[in-house]
Short mmCIF file of C-alpha atoms and ligand atoms in Angstrom, two decimals:
data_model
loop_
_atom_site.label_atom_id
_atom_site.label_comp_id
_atom_site.label_asym_id
_atom_site.label_seq_id
_atom_site.Cartn_x
_atom_site.Cartn_y
_atom_site.Cartn_z
CA MET A 1080 38.85 16.86 -0.23
CA LYS A 1081 36.58 16.45 -3.25
CA MET A 1082 32.94 17.23 -2.56
CA GLU A 1083 30.59 14.76 -4.20
CA SER A 1084 27.57 16.71 -5.34
CA GLN A 1085 25.16 13.93 -6.30
CA LEU A 1086 22.89 12.88 -3.53
CA ASN A 1087 23.19 9.19 -2.72
CA ILE A 1088 19.94 7.87 -1.29
CA ILE A 1089 19.52 4.31 -0.05
CA PHE A 1090 16.03 2.82 -0.03
CA LEU A 1091 15.20 -0.17 2.12
CA PRO A 1092 11.71 -1.49 1.33
CA TYR A 1093 9.81 -4.04 3.42
CA PRO A 1094 9.04 -7.06 1.21
CA THR A 1095 5.30 -6.87 0.88
CA PRO A 1096 3.79 -5.34 -2.29
CA GLY A 1097 1.86 -2.65 -0.42
CA HIS A 1098 5.10 -1.31 1.08
CA MET A 1099 7.57 -2.18 -1.65
CA ILE A 1100 5.73 -0.86 -4.73
CA PRO A 1101 5.35 2.73 -3.46
CA MET A 1102 8.94 2.80 -2.17
CA VAL A 1103 10.33 1.64 -5.51
CA ASP A 1104 8.18 4.24 -7.28
CA SER A 1105 9.56 6.87 -4.88
CA ALA A 1106 13.16 5.79 -5.53
CA ARG A 1107 12.49 6.17 -9.25
CA LEU A 1108 11.06 9.66 -8.71
CA PHE A 1109 14.11 10.73 -6.71
CA ALA A 1110 16.36 9.46 -9.52
CA ARG A 1111 14.29 11.35 -12.07
CA HIS A 1112 14.98 14.51 -10.14
CA GLY A 1113 18.75 14.18 -10.01
CA ALA A 1114 19.43 11.96 -6.99
CA SER A 1115 21.21 8.63 -7.17
CA SER A 1116 18.89 5.91 -5.83
CA THR A 1117 19.99 2.49 -4.60
CA ILE A 1118 17.36 -0.02 -3.53
CA ILE A 1119 18.53 -2.78 -1.20
CA THR A 1120 16.54 -5.99 -1.50
CA THR A 1121 16.72 -9.77 -1.90
CA PRO A 1122 16.78 -11.70 -5.24
CA ALA A 1123 13.13 -12.77 -5.64
CA ASN A 1124 11.93 -9.30 -4.65
CA ALA A 1125 14.39 -7.61 -7.00
CA SER A 1126 13.09 -9.67 -9.90
CA THR A 1127 9.62 -8.11 -9.54
CA PHE A 1128 10.83 -4.61 -10.42
CA GLN A 1129 14.22 -5.18 -12.12
CA LYS A 1130 12.81 -4.41 -15.56
CA ALA A 1131 11.53 -0.98 -14.52
CA ILE A 1132 14.86 -0.09 -12.92
CA ASP A 1133 16.84 -1.28 -15.97
CA THR A 1134 14.65 0.86 -18.21
CA ASP A 1135 15.22 3.93 -16.03
CA PHE A 1136 18.95 3.23 -15.98
CA GLU A 1137 19.06 2.94 -19.79
CA LEU A 1138 17.29 6.26 -19.99
CA GLY A 1139 20.19 7.79 -18.06
CA TYR A 1140 18.84 7.97 -14.54
CA SER A 1141 21.10 7.04 -11.68
CA ILE A 1142 19.27 4.12 -10.14
CA ARG A 1143 20.15 0.54 -9.26
CA ILE A 1144 19.26 -2.41 -7.09
CA HIS A 1145 21.74 -3.80 -4.59
CA VAL A 1146 20.81 -7.47 -4.17
CA ILE A 1147 21.63 -9.40 -1.02
CA PRO A 1148 20.91 -13.14 -0.67
CA PHE A 1149 17.96 -14.16 1.49
CA PRO A 1150 18.80 -16.84 4.09
CA ALA A 1151 15.89 -19.07 3.01
CA SER A 1152 17.31 -22.43 4.06
CA GLN A 1153 18.49 -21.06 7.40
CA VAL A 1154 14.94 -20.14 8.37
CA GLY A 1155 13.41 -23.26 6.80
CA LEU A 1156 11.85 -21.68 3.73
CA PRO A 1157 12.00 -22.86 0.12
CA GLU A 1158 14.20 -20.75 -2.17
CA GLY A 1159 12.35 -17.74 -3.53
CA VAL A 1160 9.86 -17.29 -0.67
CA GLU A 1161 10.94 -13.83 0.44
CA ASN A 1162 7.80 -11.76 0.19
CA ILE A 1163 4.86 -11.61 2.58
CA LYS A 1164 2.51 -12.12 -0.36
CA ASP A 1165 3.90 -15.65 -0.72
CA ALA A 1166 3.16 -16.46 2.90
CA ALA A 1167 0.11 -18.67 3.04
CA SER A 1168 0.30 -18.85 6.85
CA LEU A 1169 1.42 -16.90 9.91
CA GLU A 1170 4.25 -19.40 10.31
CA ILE A 1171 5.71 -18.58 6.89
CA MET A 1172 5.24 -14.87 7.58
CA SER A 1173 7.26 -15.11 10.75
CA LYS A 1174 9.99 -17.12 9.01
CA ILE A 1175 10.30 -14.36 6.39
CA GLY A 1176 10.50 -11.87 9.25
CA ARG A 1177 13.28 -13.91 10.87
CA GLY A 1178 15.18 -14.08 7.59
CA LEU A 1179 14.98 -10.32 7.22
CA TYR A 1180 16.18 -9.82 10.76
CA MET A 1181 19.23 -11.98 10.01
CA LEU A 1182 20.22 -9.54 7.25
CA ARG A 1183 20.34 -6.60 9.62
CA ASP A 1184 24.10 -6.51 10.34
CA GLN A 1185 24.91 -6.94 6.68
CA ILE A 1186 22.63 -4.03 5.77
CA VAL A 1187 24.15 -1.78 8.44
CA VAL A 1188 27.58 -2.37 6.86
CA LEU A 1189 26.12 -1.70 3.42
CA PHE A 1190 24.72 1.68 4.46
CA HIS A 1191 28.30 2.65 5.24
CA ASP A 1192 29.95 1.01 2.24
CA LEU A 1193 27.44 2.44 -0.22
CA ASN A 1194 28.28 5.91 1.06
CA ALA A 1195 24.72 6.79 1.91
CA ASP A 1196 23.73 10.46 2.29
CA CYS A 1197 20.23 9.61 3.39
CA LEU A 1198 18.26 6.49 4.31
CA VAL A 1199 14.66 6.06 3.24
CA THR A 1200 13.53 3.01 5.17
CA ASP A 1201 10.23 1.30 5.77
CA MET A 1202 8.48 2.00 9.05
CA LEU A 1203 9.00 -1.67 9.96
CA TYR A 1204 12.78 -1.21 10.26
CA PRO A 1205 12.99 0.93 13.42
CA TRP A 1206 16.67 -0.01 13.92
CA THR A 1207 17.67 2.00 10.84
CA VAL A 1208 17.25 5.21 12.83
CA ASP A 1209 20.31 4.14 14.87
CA SER A 1210 22.29 3.39 11.71
CA ALA A 1211 21.48 6.85 10.36
CA GLU A 1212 22.45 8.48 13.65
CA LYS A 1213 25.81 6.68 13.69
CA LEU A 1214 26.51 7.74 10.13
CA GLY A 1215 25.36 11.29 10.84
CA ILE A 1216 22.83 11.21 7.99
CA PRO A 1217 19.04 11.67 7.88
CA ARG A 1218 16.65 8.75 8.09
CA LEU A 1219 13.29 9.30 6.43
CA TYR A 1220 10.48 7.21 7.89
CA PHE A 1221 8.47 5.67 5.06
CA TYR A 1222 4.85 5.06 5.93
CA SER A 1223 2.84 3.54 3.11
CA SER A 1224 -0.64 4.61 4.14
CA SER A 1225 -2.71 7.75 4.76
CA TYR A 1226 -2.03 10.66 7.11
CA PHE A 1227 -5.55 10.08 8.35
CA SER A 1228 -4.77 6.54 9.49
CA SER A 1229 -1.46 7.60 10.98
CA CYS A 1230 -3.06 10.40 13.03
CA ALA A 1231 -5.95 8.20 14.14
CA ASN A 1232 -3.59 5.40 15.09
CA HIS A 1233 -1.35 7.69 17.14
CA SER A 1234 -4.34 9.13 18.98
CA VAL A 1235 -5.74 5.67 19.78
CA ARG A 1236 -2.35 4.50 21.05
CA LYS A 1237 -1.93 7.56 23.22
CA ASN A 1238 -5.45 8.00 24.57
CA ARG A 1239 -6.80 4.44 24.50
CA PRO A 1240 -10.41 5.63 24.10
CA HIS A 1241 -11.53 2.00 23.71
CA ASP A 1242 -10.52 1.04 27.25
CA GLY A 1243 -13.34 0.66 29.75
CA LEU A 1244 -16.16 0.52 27.21
CA GLU A 1245 -19.03 -1.82 27.94
CA SER A 1246 -18.33 -3.95 24.89
CA ASP A 1247 -16.14 -4.18 21.83
CA THR A 1248 -19.08 -3.09 19.71
CA CYS A 1249 -19.68 0.24 21.53
CA LYS A 1250 -18.73 3.28 19.52
CA PHE A 1251 -16.08 5.71 20.71
CA SER A 1252 -14.73 8.92 19.18
CA ILE A 1253 -11.04 9.22 18.43
CA PRO A 1254 -9.76 12.12 20.57
CA ASP A 1255 -7.95 15.24 19.30
CA LEU A 1256 -8.57 14.77 15.58
CA PRO A 1257 -9.76 17.61 13.32
CA HIS A 1258 -13.11 15.80 12.84
CA LYS A 1259 -15.34 13.59 14.91
CA ILE A 1260 -14.44 10.05 13.90
CA GLU A 1261 -16.30 7.13 15.46
CA MET A 1262 -15.06 3.55 15.61
CA THR A 1263 -15.67 0.40 17.59
CA ALA A 1264 -12.93 -1.48 19.43
CA LEU A 1265 -13.49 -4.43 17.09
CA GLN A 1266 -12.28 -2.30 14.21
CA LEU A 1267 -8.88 -1.83 15.85
CA GLU A 1268 -6.09 -4.35 15.34
CA GLU A 1269 -6.44 -7.26 17.72
CA TRP A 1270 -3.14 -6.56 19.48
CA LYS A 1271 -4.26 -3.01 20.18
CA ARG A 1272 -7.30 -4.20 22.09
CA THR A 1273 -5.16 -6.20 24.48
CA LYS A 1274 -2.21 -4.58 26.21
CA SER A 1275 0.54 -7.11 26.61
CA ASP A 1276 1.78 -8.49 23.37
CA THR A 1277 5.00 -8.66 21.40
CA ASN A 1278 3.29 -6.80 18.54
CA ALA A 1279 2.63 -3.87 20.86
CA GLN A 1280 6.30 -3.81 21.88
CA PHE A 1281 7.44 -3.96 18.29
CA PHE A 1282 5.20 -1.09 17.28
CA ASP A 1283 6.34 0.96 20.28
CA ALA A 1284 9.83 0.69 18.77
CA VAL A 1285 8.49 1.60 15.31
CA TYR A 1286 6.83 4.80 16.56
CA GLU A 1287 9.73 5.70 18.83
CA ALA A 1288 11.98 5.50 15.76
CA GLU A 1289 9.46 7.57 13.79
CA LYS A 1290 9.82 10.40 16.33
CA ARG A 1291 13.60 10.18 16.21
CA SER A 1292 13.68 10.28 12.40
CA TYR A 1293 14.79 13.36 10.48
CA GLY A 1294 11.42 13.36 8.76
CA ALA A 1295 8.73 11.25 7.17
CA LEU A 1296 7.79 10.55 3.58
CA TYR A 1297 4.12 10.07 2.71
CA ASN A 1298 2.56 8.71 -0.44
CA SER A 1299 -0.28 11.19 -0.22
CA PHE A 1300 -0.96 14.70 -1.46
CA HIS A 1301 -1.92 17.93 0.20
CA GLU A 1302 -5.27 18.36 -1.56
CA LEU A 1303 -6.42 14.90 -0.49
CA GLU A 1304 -6.09 15.11 3.29
CA SER A 1305 -4.62 18.52 4.14
CA ASP A 1306 -6.18 18.67 7.65
CA TYR A 1307 -4.43 15.45 8.57
CA GLU A 1308 -1.17 16.40 6.90
CA GLU A 1309 -1.21 19.53 9.11
CA HIS A 1310 -2.29 17.56 12.15
CA TYR A 1311 0.56 15.10 11.65
CA LYS A 1312 3.07 17.94 11.33
CA SER A 1313 1.86 19.67 14.46
CA THR A 1314 1.58 16.57 16.65
CA MET A 1315 4.59 14.49 15.59
CA GLY A 1316 7.19 17.23 15.74
CA ILE A 1317 9.13 15.92 12.74
CA LYS A 1318 9.32 17.19 9.18
CA VAL A 1319 7.14 15.54 6.60
CA TRP A 1320 6.91 15.52 2.83
CA SER A 1321 3.89 14.40 0.81
CA ILE A 1322 5.06 13.20 -2.59
CA GLY A 1323 2.07 11.21 -3.85
CA PRO A 1324 0.37 9.75 -5.64
CA VAL A 1325 3.66 8.13 -6.63
CA ALA A 1326 2.29 5.35 -8.87
CA ALA A 1327 0.35 7.78 -11.07
CA TRP A 1328 3.26 10.21 -11.09
CA ILE A 1329 5.92 7.75 -12.24
CA ASN A 1330 3.57 6.17 -14.77
CA ASN A 1331 2.70 9.52 -16.29
CA THR A 1332 6.39 10.31 -16.76
CA ILE A 1333 6.88 6.97 -18.51
CA LYS A 1334 4.03 7.26 -20.99
CA GLY A 1335 5.22 8.08 -24.48
CA GLN A 1336 8.86 7.22 -23.79
CA LYS A 1337 10.55 5.15 -26.44
CA HIS A 1338 11.54 2.54 -23.86
CA ASP A 1339 7.98 2.15 -22.74
CA HIS A 1340 7.15 -1.49 -22.23
CA VAL A 1341 4.69 -2.57 -24.91
CA GLU A 1342 2.76 -5.80 -24.56
CA GLU A 1343 3.25 -7.84 -27.71
CA LEU A 1344 0.03 -9.77 -27.39
CA GLU A 1345 -3.31 -8.54 -26.22
CA PRO A 1346 -3.98 -10.52 -23.04
CA GLU A 1347 -7.35 -12.23 -22.60
CA TRP A 1348 -8.49 -9.93 -19.82
CA LEU A 1349 -7.80 -6.91 -22.01
CA LYS A 1350 -9.79 -8.36 -24.89
CA TRP A 1351 -12.65 -8.89 -22.50
CA LEU A 1352 -12.46 -5.35 -21.08
CA ASN A 1353 -12.25 -3.95 -24.61
CA SER A 1354 -15.57 -5.58 -25.34
CA MET A 1355 -17.29 -3.79 -22.44
CA LYS A 1356 -18.98 -0.39 -22.37
CA ASN A 1357 -17.29 2.58 -20.72
CA ASP A 1358 -17.59 2.76 -16.92
CA SER A 1359 -19.59 -0.47 -16.80
CA VAL A 1360 -17.20 -2.92 -15.08
CA LEU A 1361 -16.55 -3.27 -11.36
CA TYR A 1362 -12.99 -4.27 -10.41
CA VAL A 1363 -12.99 -6.49 -7.31
CA SER A 1364 -9.75 -6.98 -5.38
CA PHE A 1365 -8.68 -7.51 -1.80
CA GLY A 1366 -5.05 -6.54 -2.26
CA SER A 1367 -1.85 -8.49 -2.52
CA LEU A 1368 -2.08 -10.60 0.65
CA THR A 1369 -5.64 -11.63 1.37
CA ARG A 1370 -6.93 -15.10 0.57
CA LEU A 1371 -10.59 -15.25 1.53
CA PRO A 1372 -12.24 -18.43 2.82
CA ASN A 1373 -14.39 -20.32 0.34
CA ALA A 1374 -17.60 -19.48 2.18
CA GLN A 1375 -16.87 -15.80 1.55
CA LEU A 1376 -15.92 -16.35 -2.09
CA VAL A 1377 -19.26 -18.08 -2.63
CA GLU A 1378 -21.16 -15.12 -1.16
CA ILE A 1379 -19.20 -12.65 -3.29
CA ALA A 1380 -19.91 -14.73 -6.40
CA HIS A 1381 -23.66 -14.73 -5.74
CA GLY A 1382 -23.62 -11.08 -4.68
CA LEU A 1383 -21.92 -10.03 -7.92
CA GLU A 1384 -24.07 -12.24 -10.12
CA ASN A 1385 -27.30 -11.05 -8.50
CA SER A 1386 -26.33 -7.40 -8.97
CA GLY A 1387 -26.52 -7.89 -12.74
CA HIS A 1388 -23.46 -5.67 -13.21
CA ASN A 1389 -20.25 -6.59 -15.03
CA PHE A 1390 -17.17 -7.32 -12.99
CA ILE A 1391 -13.54 -8.39 -13.14
CA TRP A 1392 -12.55 -10.17 -9.94
CA VAL A 1393 -9.06 -11.13 -8.70
CA ILE A 1394 -9.12 -14.26 -6.55
CA ARG A 1395 -6.16 -15.43 -4.51
CA LYS A 1396 -6.83 -19.02 -3.53
CA ARG A 1397 -5.91 -20.54 -0.21
CA GLU A 1398 -3.64 -23.54 -0.29
CA ASN A 1399 -3.99 -26.70 1.80
CA ASP A 1400 -7.00 -25.31 3.57
CA ASP A 1401 -9.67 -27.66 4.93
CA ASP A 1402 -12.11 -25.02 3.93
CA ASP A 1403 -10.95 -25.34 0.36
CA ASP A 1404 -12.80 -28.52 -0.39
CA ASP A 1405 -13.47 -29.86 -3.87
CA ASP A 1406 -17.03 -28.54 -3.70
CA GLY A 1407 -15.73 -25.00 -3.28
CA ASP A 1408 -13.33 -25.42 -6.18
CA SER A 1409 -15.96 -26.80 -8.51
CA PHE A 1410 -18.41 -24.07 -7.51
CA LEU A 1411 -15.90 -21.39 -8.49
CA HIS A 1412 -15.02 -23.22 -11.69
CA ASP A 1413 -18.69 -23.46 -12.72
CA PHE A 1414 -19.22 -19.85 -11.73
CA GLU A 1415 -16.26 -18.72 -13.84
CA VAL A 1416 -17.56 -20.61 -16.89
CA ARG A 1417 -21.11 -19.29 -16.42
CA MET A 1418 -19.95 -15.70 -16.06
CA ARG A 1419 -17.77 -15.89 -19.16
CA GLU A 1420 -20.49 -17.52 -21.24
CA GLY A 1421 -23.01 -14.94 -20.16
CA ASN A 1422 -20.39 -12.21 -20.62
CA GLN A 1423 -21.11 -10.84 -17.14
CA GLY A 1424 -17.80 -11.33 -15.42
CA TYR A 1425 -14.14 -12.26 -15.71
CA ILE A 1426 -11.99 -13.91 -13.05
CA ILE A 1427 -8.25 -13.39 -12.73
CA TRP A 1428 -6.50 -15.94 -10.56
CA ASN A 1429 -3.88 -14.91 -8.04
CA TRP A 1430 -2.33 -11.71 -9.43
CA ALA A 1431 -3.72 -8.99 -11.67
CA PRO A 1432 -1.98 -6.16 -13.53
CA GLN A 1433 -3.95 -3.77 -11.35
CA LEU A 1434 -2.73 -0.43 -12.68
CA ARG A 1435 -3.41 -1.43 -16.27
CA ILE A 1436 -6.86 -2.70 -15.43
CA LEU A 1437 -7.84 0.36 -13.41
CA GLU A 1438 -6.92 2.77 -16.18
CA HIS A 1439 -9.08 0.93 -18.72
CA SER A 1440 -12.05 3.03 -19.81
CA SER A 1441 -14.54 0.22 -19.15
CA ILE A 1442 -13.80 0.19 -15.40
CA GLY A 1443 -16.40 2.16 -13.48
CA GLY A 1444 -15.72 1.32 -9.84
CA ILE A 1445 -13.76 -0.86 -7.47
CA VAL A 1446 -14.38 -3.08 -4.47
CA THR A 1447 -11.36 -2.54 -2.25
CA HIS A 1448 -10.09 -3.81 1.08
CA CYS A 1449 -8.93 -0.20 1.66
CA GLY A 1450 -5.21 -0.82 1.23
CA TRP A 1451 -3.76 2.63 0.69
CA ASN A 1452 -2.07 1.85 -2.62
CA SER A 1453 -5.25 0.47 -4.15
CA ILE A 1454 -7.11 3.52 -2.90
CA LEU A 1455 -4.63 5.94 -4.46
CA GLU A 1456 -4.44 3.94 -7.68
CA SER A 1457 -8.21 3.95 -8.15
CA LEU A 1458 -8.56 7.52 -6.99
CA SER A 1459 -5.91 8.56 -9.53
CA VAL A 1460 -8.21 7.39 -12.30
CA GLY A 1461 -11.28 8.92 -10.67
CA LEU A 1462 -13.07 5.76 -9.53
CA PRO A 1463 -15.57 5.59 -6.66
CA MET A 1464 -15.24 2.58 -4.34
CA ILE A 1465 -17.02 -0.06 -2.33
CA THR A 1466 -15.07 -0.33 0.90
CA TRP A 1467 -14.46 -3.68 2.56
CA PRO A 1468 -11.70 -3.32 5.16
CA LEU A 1469 -10.15 -6.47 6.60
CA PHE A 1470 -7.12 -5.77 8.79
CA ALA A 1471 -4.38 -3.32 9.90
CA GLU A 1472 -5.20 0.36 9.30
CA GLN A 1473 -7.79 -0.40 6.62
CA PHE A 1474 -10.74 0.48 8.87
CA TYR A 1475 -9.37 4.01 9.31
CA ASN A 1476 -8.97 4.33 5.56
CA GLU A 1477 -12.59 3.31 5.13
CA LYS A 1478 -13.65 6.21 7.39
CA LEU A 1479 -11.64 8.59 5.24
CA LEU A 1480 -13.29 7.33 2.04
CA VAL A 1481 -16.86 6.99 3.26
CA ASP A 1482 -17.28 9.71 5.91
CA MET A 1483 -14.77 12.37 4.92
CA LEU A 1484 -14.15 12.23 1.16
CA LYS A 1485 -17.55 10.69 0.42
CA ILE A 1486 -16.32 8.57 -2.48
CA GLY A 1487 -17.03 5.17 -0.94
CA VAL A 1488 -19.99 2.91 -0.15
CA ALA A 1489 -19.40 0.61 2.83
CA ALA A 1490 -19.90 -3.04 1.79
CA ALA A 1491 -21.11 -4.20 5.13
CA ALA A 1492 -22.84 -1.97 7.62
CA GLY A 1493 -22.85 -3.17 11.23
CA VAL A 1494 -20.33 -5.04 13.32
CA LYS A 1495 -17.15 -6.01 11.62
CA GLU A 1496 -13.92 -7.13 13.06
CA ASN A 1497 -10.34 -6.27 12.19
CA LYS A 1498 -8.79 -9.67 11.44
CA LEU A 1499 -5.99 -11.06 9.35
CA TRP A 1500 -7.40 -13.04 6.44
CA MET A 1501 -6.20 -16.37 7.84
CA ASN A 1502 -8.28 -15.81 10.99
CA LEU A 1503 -11.55 -15.12 9.17
CA GLY A 1504 -14.33 -17.54 10.09
CA GLU A 1505 -18.00 -18.24 9.37
CA GLU A 1506 -19.10 -15.38 11.64
CA ASP A 1507 -17.21 -12.87 9.51
CA VAL A 1508 -18.79 -13.73 6.18
CA VAL A 1509 -20.44 -10.74 4.51
CA LYS A 1510 -23.67 -11.99 2.99
CA ARG A 1511 -24.58 -11.84 -0.69
CA ASP A 1512 -27.49 -9.37 -0.30
CA MET A 1513 -25.26 -6.77 1.30
CA ILE A 1514 -22.79 -7.15 -1.56
CA THR A 1515 -25.51 -6.93 -4.20
CA ASN A 1516 -26.94 -3.78 -2.59
CA ALA A 1517 -23.57 -2.03 -2.42
CA VAL A 1518 -22.80 -2.94 -6.06
CA LYS A 1519 -26.18 -1.65 -7.21
CA VAL A 1520 -25.64 1.67 -5.42
CA LEU A 1521 -22.11 2.16 -6.77
CA MET A 1522 -22.59 0.93 -10.34
CA GLY A 1523 -26.17 2.17 -10.77
CA SER A 1524 -27.05 5.58 -12.14
CA GLY A 1525 -28.60 6.99 -8.96
CA GLU A 1526 -27.69 10.40 -7.58
CA GLU A 1527 -25.47 9.01 -4.81
CA SER A 1528 -23.27 7.25 -7.34
CA MET A 1529 -23.14 10.25 -9.67
CA GLU A 1530 -22.09 12.54 -6.84
CA MET A 1531 -19.38 10.10 -5.71
CA ARG A 1532 -18.11 9.87 -9.27
CA LYS A 1533 -17.86 13.64 -9.54
CA ARG A 1534 -15.96 13.91 -6.26
CA ALA A 1535 -13.59 11.06 -7.24
CA LYS A 1536 -12.93 12.73 -10.60
CA LYS A 1537 -12.13 16.02 -8.86
CA LEU A 1538 -9.65 14.28 -6.55
CA SER A 1539 -8.08 12.54 -9.52
CA ASP A 1540 -7.54 15.92 -11.21
CA ALA A 1541 -6.10 17.33 -7.98
CA GLY A 1542 -3.70 14.37 -7.71
CA LYS A 1543 -2.53 14.92 -11.28
CA LYS A 1544 -1.95 18.61 -10.65
CA ALA A 1545 -0.07 17.88 -7.42
CA THR A 1546 2.55 15.88 -9.30
CA GLU A 1547 2.94 18.23 -12.26
CA GLU A 1548 5.63 20.90 -12.31
CA GLY A 1549 4.69 23.52 -9.71
CA GLY A 1550 2.21 21.19 -7.96
CA THR A 1551 2.36 20.53 -4.22
CA SER A 1552 3.88 17.03 -4.34
CA TYR A 1553 6.25 18.06 -7.10
CA ASN A 1554 7.47 21.05 -5.09
CA ASN A 1555 7.81 18.94 -1.96
CA LEU A 1556 10.08 16.47 -3.73
CA ILE A 1557 12.26 19.23 -5.18
CA GLN A 1558 12.43 21.02 -1.84
CA LEU A 1559 13.33 17.78 -0.03
CA ILE A 1560 16.11 16.99 -2.49
CA ASP A 1561 17.51 20.53 -2.07
CA GLU A 1562 17.36 20.22 1.70
CA LEU A 1563 19.12 16.87 1.66
CA LYS A 1564 21.81 18.31 -0.61
CA SER A 1565 22.45 21.16 1.83
CA PHE A 1566 22.59 18.66 4.67
CA LYS A 1567 25.12 16.60 2.75
CA LEU A 1568 27.20 19.64 1.92
CA SER A 1569 27.42 20.89 5.49
CA ARG A 1570 28.25 17.36 6.64
CA GLU A 1571 31.06 17.15 4.12
CA VAL A 1572 32.36 20.61 5.04
CA SER A 1573 32.54 19.71 8.74
CA LYS A 1574 34.17 16.38 7.87
CA SER A 1575 36.85 18.07 5.78
CA LYS A 1576 37.49 20.61 8.56
CA LEU A 1577 38.05 17.73 10.96
CA GLU A 1578 40.41 16.06 8.52
CA ASN A 1579 42.55 19.20 8.02
N1 UDP B 2875 -1.55 -5.49 -6.68
C1 UDP B 2875 -1.48 -5.87 -8.00
N2 UDP B 2875 -2.16 -7.00 -8.38
C2 UDP B 2875 -2.89 -7.74 -7.52
C3 UDP B 2875 -2.96 -7.33 -6.16
C4 UDP B 2875 -2.28 -6.20 -5.78
O1 UDP B 2875 -0.83 -5.22 -8.82
O2 UDP B 2875 -3.48 -8.74 -7.94
C5 UDP B 2875 -0.81 -4.28 -6.25
C6 UDP B 2875 -1.72 -3.07 -6.15
O3 UDP B 2875 -1.78 -2.41 -7.40
C7 UDP B 2875 -1.07 -2.25 -5.06
C8 UDP B 2875 -0.45 -3.30 -4.14
O4 UDP B 2875 -0.30 -4.48 -4.93
O5 UDP B 2875 -0.05 -1.43 -5.59
C9 UDP B 2875 -1.33 -3.63 -2.96
O6 UDP B 2875 -1.20 -2.63 -2.01
P1 UDP B 2875 -2.43 -2.17 -1.09
O7 UDP B 2875 -1.91 -1.08 -0.21
O8 UDP B 2875 -3.59 -1.81 -1.92
O9 UDP B 2875 -2.86 -3.44 -0.26
P2 UDP B 2875 -2.07 -4.64 0.49
O10 UDP B 2875 -1.75 -5.63 -0.55
O11 UDP B 2875 -0.86 -4.04 1.13
O12 UDP B 2875 -3.06 -5.16 1.48
#
């Protein structure tokens, strides 16, 4: 029997940018280090990163996308709506989820037919641990956030320190962590505060599958959160590899290549940034999913304007929302015109080329919802942050940035509630003065800001080193590939013994 020496890794990303982007970057990194990477996804999702994969392929790396049709009409969705970022409501989100679930059997067959040696699958596909077991290959659990949030989340699930408190606003400490971390119950996901819920059952399956996985892959790096990397290793009982920051790593390998994608025309936003002084512009973004209510957009607008600082702000508008009245629209339109005329601010509607903006020399800070990718992307270019968590594990990430790493200013002190953007109401609106104050602290030249800048710069250097030859993330990736090769070899040897 002929032994196939190239490692064949199948990646199955969950179709939301915050999960898909880092997994695609990881697949590209594996291919750059000798593995053959196949990414399974649906047509509209494939189109968002096809160009990058084609470029890698032309450069000689073994990487491709395996496209499977999305059953849009069967779940009552228009063609092309296959990504959570296109879901303007919970209903659409759940239809996308149903569509994905319908693909399950087809994907199980594909794992076999594509001759997978290893599965790297998103945390939200717990069933893939069974597929890997049946095929006798490793499944790597892909978690697209911090070790810190993962450890905190596991402790809260296990110990339920928020049960029996007088109110949802009382502080509690998260048990068994390396540091004392205080939260309120309101900062936990809604389904975690109540016990009986289908979400809770689904996540029980996710974490059960995590424990049964061969190991986990983290887009983080040792120097960033080593205590929590260790804590994860010692409490989860599975292997883990930190290979981040993946976006900065893959982009650094691309720079200077002859196939590098060059923009023909200088886009408007770039012209505007080019006209700004170094470190003077605040980038404001709430990630790929969030669409804030108009009342909140109005407060942000005033808060930014009153701060007197320059900003570039990405706004994702709600559709068919009662809240989105004509008054709100015309306010934002007038605001946009006023800011451009006064040269104070620039608005990007819907989707921004975030990585390109962040690496521009005029950017001096970011307002972030604490999505892990945005955190790593801004940290990779040494930017301090204003933290404004909204939902999921973002409140844990805020603790990491503000209390532990000390590179973040919290946008809103006081009670805040973990809520999906579509559930935000009047009571959740962060007022303009709070925003102005946070912007002044971060973008001003006071000591607090200077110290945060220095710390962010240090972490950026550490991240760069981690992904260079000999660095921690670099070594982890090489070691993982070697280990998977040995696993493959011994599997093939035992298979050939059985056949003879
Ligand atoms: N992103 C982007 N342009 C946008 C919004 C988001 O390129 O206008 C990218 C961003 O660079 C990051 C990802 O989408 O890689 C968002 O992931 P994150 O974990 O920050 O937040 P999420 O969108 O999952 O809440």
